GROMACS .gro file of C-alpha atoms in nm:
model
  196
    1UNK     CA    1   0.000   0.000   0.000
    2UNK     CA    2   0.311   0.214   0.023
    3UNK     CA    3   0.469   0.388  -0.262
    4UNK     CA    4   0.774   0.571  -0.225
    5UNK     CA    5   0.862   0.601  -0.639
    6UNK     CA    6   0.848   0.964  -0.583
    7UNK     CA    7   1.013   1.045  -0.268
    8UNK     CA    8   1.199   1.391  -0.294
    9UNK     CA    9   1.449   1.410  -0.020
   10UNK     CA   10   1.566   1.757  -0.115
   11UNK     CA   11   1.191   1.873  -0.037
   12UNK     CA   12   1.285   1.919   0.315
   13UNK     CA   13   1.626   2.077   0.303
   14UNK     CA   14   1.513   2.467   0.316
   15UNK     CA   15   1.336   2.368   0.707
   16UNK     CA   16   1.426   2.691   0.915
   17UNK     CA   17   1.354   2.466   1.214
   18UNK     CA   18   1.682   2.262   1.217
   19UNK     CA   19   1.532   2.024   1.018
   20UNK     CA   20   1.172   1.933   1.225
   21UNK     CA   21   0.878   1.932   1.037
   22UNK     CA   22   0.584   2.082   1.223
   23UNK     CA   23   0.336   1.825   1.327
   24UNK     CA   24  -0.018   1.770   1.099
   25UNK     CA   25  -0.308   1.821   1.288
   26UNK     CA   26  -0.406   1.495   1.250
   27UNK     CA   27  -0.127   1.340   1.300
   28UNK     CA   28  -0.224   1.157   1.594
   29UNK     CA   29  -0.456   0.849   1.575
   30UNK     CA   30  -0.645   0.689   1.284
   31UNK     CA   31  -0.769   0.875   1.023
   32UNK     CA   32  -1.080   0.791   0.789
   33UNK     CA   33  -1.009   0.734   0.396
   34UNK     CA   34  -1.335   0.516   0.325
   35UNK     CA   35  -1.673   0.579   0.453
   36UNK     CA   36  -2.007   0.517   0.256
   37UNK     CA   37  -2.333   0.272   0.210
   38UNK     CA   38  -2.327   0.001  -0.051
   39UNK     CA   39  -2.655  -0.188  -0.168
   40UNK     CA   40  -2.585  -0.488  -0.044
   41UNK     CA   41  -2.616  -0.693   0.293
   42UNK     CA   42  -2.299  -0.666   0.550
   43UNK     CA   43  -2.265  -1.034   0.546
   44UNK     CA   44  -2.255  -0.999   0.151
   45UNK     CA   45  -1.973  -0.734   0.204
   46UNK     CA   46  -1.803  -0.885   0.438
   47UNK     CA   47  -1.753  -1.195   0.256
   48UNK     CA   48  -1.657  -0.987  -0.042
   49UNK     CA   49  -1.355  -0.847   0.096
   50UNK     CA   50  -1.264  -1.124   0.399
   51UNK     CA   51  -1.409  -1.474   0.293
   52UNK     CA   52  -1.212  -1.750   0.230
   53UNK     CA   53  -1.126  -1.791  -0.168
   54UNK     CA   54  -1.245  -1.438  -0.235
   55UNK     CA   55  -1.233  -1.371  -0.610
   56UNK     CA   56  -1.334  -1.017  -0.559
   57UNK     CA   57  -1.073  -0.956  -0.284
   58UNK     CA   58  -0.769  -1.082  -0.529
   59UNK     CA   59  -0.905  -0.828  -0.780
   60UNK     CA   60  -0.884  -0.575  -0.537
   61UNK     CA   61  -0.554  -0.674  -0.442
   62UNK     CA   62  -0.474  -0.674  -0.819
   63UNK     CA   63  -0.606  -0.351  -0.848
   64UNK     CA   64  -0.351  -0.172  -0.628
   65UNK     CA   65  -0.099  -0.254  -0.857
   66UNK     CA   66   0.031  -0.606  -0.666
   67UNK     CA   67   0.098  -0.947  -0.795
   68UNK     CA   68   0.223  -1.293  -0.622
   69UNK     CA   69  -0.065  -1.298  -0.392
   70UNK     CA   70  -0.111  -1.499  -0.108
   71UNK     CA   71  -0.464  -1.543   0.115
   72UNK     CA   72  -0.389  -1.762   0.405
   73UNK     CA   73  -0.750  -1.912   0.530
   74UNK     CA   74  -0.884  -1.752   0.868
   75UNK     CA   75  -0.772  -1.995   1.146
   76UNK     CA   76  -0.846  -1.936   1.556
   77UNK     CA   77  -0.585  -1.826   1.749
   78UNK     CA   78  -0.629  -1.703   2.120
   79UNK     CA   79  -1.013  -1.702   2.062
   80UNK     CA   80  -0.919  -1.455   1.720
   81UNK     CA   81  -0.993  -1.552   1.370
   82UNK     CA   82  -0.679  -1.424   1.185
   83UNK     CA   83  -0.523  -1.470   0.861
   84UNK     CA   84  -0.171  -1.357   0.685
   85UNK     CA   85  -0.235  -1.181   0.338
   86UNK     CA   86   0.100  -1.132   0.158
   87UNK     CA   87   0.215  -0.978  -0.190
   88UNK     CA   88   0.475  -0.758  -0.396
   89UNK     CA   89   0.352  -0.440  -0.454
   90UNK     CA   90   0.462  -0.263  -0.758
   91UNK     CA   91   0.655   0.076  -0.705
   92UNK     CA   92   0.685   0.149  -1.055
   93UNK     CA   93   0.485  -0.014  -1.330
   94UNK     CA   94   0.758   0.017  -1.597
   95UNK     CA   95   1.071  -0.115  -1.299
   96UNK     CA   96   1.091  -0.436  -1.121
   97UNK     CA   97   1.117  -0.261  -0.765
   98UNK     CA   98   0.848  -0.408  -0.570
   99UNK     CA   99   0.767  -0.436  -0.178
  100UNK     CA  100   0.709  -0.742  -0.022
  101UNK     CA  101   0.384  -0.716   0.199
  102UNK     CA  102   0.278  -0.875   0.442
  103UNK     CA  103  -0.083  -0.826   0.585
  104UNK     CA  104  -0.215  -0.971   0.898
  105UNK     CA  105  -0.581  -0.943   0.963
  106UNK     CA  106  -0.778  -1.032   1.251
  107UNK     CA  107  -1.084  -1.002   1.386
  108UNK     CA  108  -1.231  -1.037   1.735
  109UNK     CA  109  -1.549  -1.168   1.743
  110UNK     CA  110  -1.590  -0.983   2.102
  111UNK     CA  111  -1.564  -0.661   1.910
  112UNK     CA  112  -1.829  -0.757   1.642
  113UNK     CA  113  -2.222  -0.673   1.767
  114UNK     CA  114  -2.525  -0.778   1.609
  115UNK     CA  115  -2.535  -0.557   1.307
  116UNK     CA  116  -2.118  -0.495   1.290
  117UNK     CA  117  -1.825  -0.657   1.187
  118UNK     CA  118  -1.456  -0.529   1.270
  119UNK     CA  119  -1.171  -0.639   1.122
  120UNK     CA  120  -0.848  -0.505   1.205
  121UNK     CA  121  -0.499  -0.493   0.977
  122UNK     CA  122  -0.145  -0.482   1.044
  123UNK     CA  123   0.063  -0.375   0.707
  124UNK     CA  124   0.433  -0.481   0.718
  125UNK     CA  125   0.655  -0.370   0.407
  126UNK     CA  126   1.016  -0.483   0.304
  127UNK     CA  127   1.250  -0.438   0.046
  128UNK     CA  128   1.229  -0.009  -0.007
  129UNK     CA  129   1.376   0.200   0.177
  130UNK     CA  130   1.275   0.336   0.535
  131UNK     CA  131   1.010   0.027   0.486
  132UNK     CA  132   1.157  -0.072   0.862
  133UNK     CA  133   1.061   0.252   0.991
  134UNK     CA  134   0.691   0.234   1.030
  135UNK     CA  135   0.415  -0.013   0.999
  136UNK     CA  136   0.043   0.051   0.901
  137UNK     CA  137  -0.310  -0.006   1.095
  138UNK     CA  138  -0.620  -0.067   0.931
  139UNK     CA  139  -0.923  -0.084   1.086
  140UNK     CA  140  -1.267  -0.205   0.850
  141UNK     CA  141  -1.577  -0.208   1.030
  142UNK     CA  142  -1.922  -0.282   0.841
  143UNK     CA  143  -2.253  -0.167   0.958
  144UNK     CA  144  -2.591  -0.285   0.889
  145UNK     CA  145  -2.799  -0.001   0.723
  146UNK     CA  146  -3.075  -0.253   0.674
  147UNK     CA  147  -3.139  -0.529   0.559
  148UNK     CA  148  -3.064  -0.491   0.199
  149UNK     CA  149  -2.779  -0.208   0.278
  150UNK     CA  150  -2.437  -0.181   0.500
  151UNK     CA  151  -2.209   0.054   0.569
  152UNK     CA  152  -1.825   0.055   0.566
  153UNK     CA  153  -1.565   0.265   0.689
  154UNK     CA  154  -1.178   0.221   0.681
  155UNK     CA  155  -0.991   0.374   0.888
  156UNK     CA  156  -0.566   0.401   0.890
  157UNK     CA  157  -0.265   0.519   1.069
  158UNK     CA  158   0.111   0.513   1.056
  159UNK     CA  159   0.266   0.348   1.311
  160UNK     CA  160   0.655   0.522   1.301
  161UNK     CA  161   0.950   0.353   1.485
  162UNK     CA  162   1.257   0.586   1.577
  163UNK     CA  163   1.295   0.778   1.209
  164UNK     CA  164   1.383   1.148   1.177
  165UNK     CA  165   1.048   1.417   1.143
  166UNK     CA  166   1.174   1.516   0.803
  167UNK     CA  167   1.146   1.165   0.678
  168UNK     CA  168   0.873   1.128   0.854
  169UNK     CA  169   0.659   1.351   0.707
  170UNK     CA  170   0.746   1.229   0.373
  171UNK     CA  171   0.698   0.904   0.435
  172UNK     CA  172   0.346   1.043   0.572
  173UNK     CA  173   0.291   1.196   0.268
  174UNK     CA  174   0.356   0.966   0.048
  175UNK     CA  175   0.152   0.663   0.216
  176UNK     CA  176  -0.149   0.878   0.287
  177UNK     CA  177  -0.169   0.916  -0.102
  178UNK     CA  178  -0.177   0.550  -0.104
  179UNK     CA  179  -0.457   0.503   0.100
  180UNK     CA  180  -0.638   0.715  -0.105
  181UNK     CA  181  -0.551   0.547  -0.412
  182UNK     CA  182  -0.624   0.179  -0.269
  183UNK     CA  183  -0.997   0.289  -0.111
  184UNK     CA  184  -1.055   0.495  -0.432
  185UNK     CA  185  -1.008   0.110  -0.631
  186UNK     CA  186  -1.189  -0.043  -0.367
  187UNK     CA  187  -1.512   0.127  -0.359
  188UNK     CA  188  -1.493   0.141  -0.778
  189UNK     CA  189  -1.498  -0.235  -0.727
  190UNK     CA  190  -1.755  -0.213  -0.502
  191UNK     CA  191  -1.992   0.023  -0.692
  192UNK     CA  192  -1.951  -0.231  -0.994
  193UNK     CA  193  -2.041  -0.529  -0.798
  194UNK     CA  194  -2.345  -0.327  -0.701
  195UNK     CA  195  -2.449  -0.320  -1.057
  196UNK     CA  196  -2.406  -0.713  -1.096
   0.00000   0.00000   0.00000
């Protein structure tokens, strides 16, 4: 979900600061990239996207420019369904640099109610640089509208581990206009399945 094929170092060198780039205002905490009602049930959804053998969720996957994909099935672990999703994710269509991601997903049924499910996503990346600087949360919760209608919202956030604020806010930068991009392919998948 990261993409770094544009990362312009130099774009921080004129800092008057000493070289600390002033904090985002949301820079704390998730931050909402999907949000919106599809005609369809939440159990319909929610197999769409998490159930085992998904053809819909590999196109998705497919869609955010990724390839050698790998969908573990869910399995129970510490009263947790979880599952490892893993793929290379293309940088640059036209180069062979690619991250290797690694997805785990999980989902509590203790956090689900009777009309939501939550699912909850930890995004490792390797092989770019800074990739050992930060990880990624997801969170996906669907809603029941009614009965013929859900809702879903995605939320995400950076996790950063010991990296510089000027790299930091690149990174930031640079992933948030990932999210935007992967949602924005999700819900076009989602709007088409609509019409099917």
């Amino acid at each position: 979900m990261s993409d770094f094929e544009d990362i312009d170092f130099d774009e921080a060198v004129d800092l008057e600061d000493g070289g600390e780039a002033a904090p985002e205002p949301d820079e704390v905490g998730f931050k909402e990239y999907l949000n919106r009602n599809y005609d369809m049930s939440r159990d319909t959804l929610y197999q769409l996207i998490f159930g085992d053998d998904s053809a819909f969720y590999l196109d998705y996957v497919k869609g955010r420019k990724s390839s050698d994909i790998s969908v573990e099935k869910w399995k129970t672990e510490d009263g947790k369904e979880k599952r490892i999703v893993s793929y290379r994710y293309h940088i640059k269509k036209k180069e062979k640099k690619a991250s290797h991601v690694t997805e785990l997903q999980t989902r509590d049924p203790k956090k689900d109610s009777s009309n939501c499910n939550i699912v909850e996503n930890e995004v490792r990346n390797k092989g770019v640089l800074y990739a050992d600087n930060f990880h990624i949360l997801e969170r996906w919760t669907i809603t029941d509208v009614n009965n013929s209608k859900c809702n879903i919202s995605v939320h995400a956030e950076i996790k950063f581990h010991k990296v510089n604020k000027v790299i930091k806010s690149i990174i930031k930068k640079k992933i948030r206009s990932g999210f935007k991009d992967a949602y924005a392919v999700l819900d076009s998948l989602l709007l088409e399945q609509m019409k099917q």
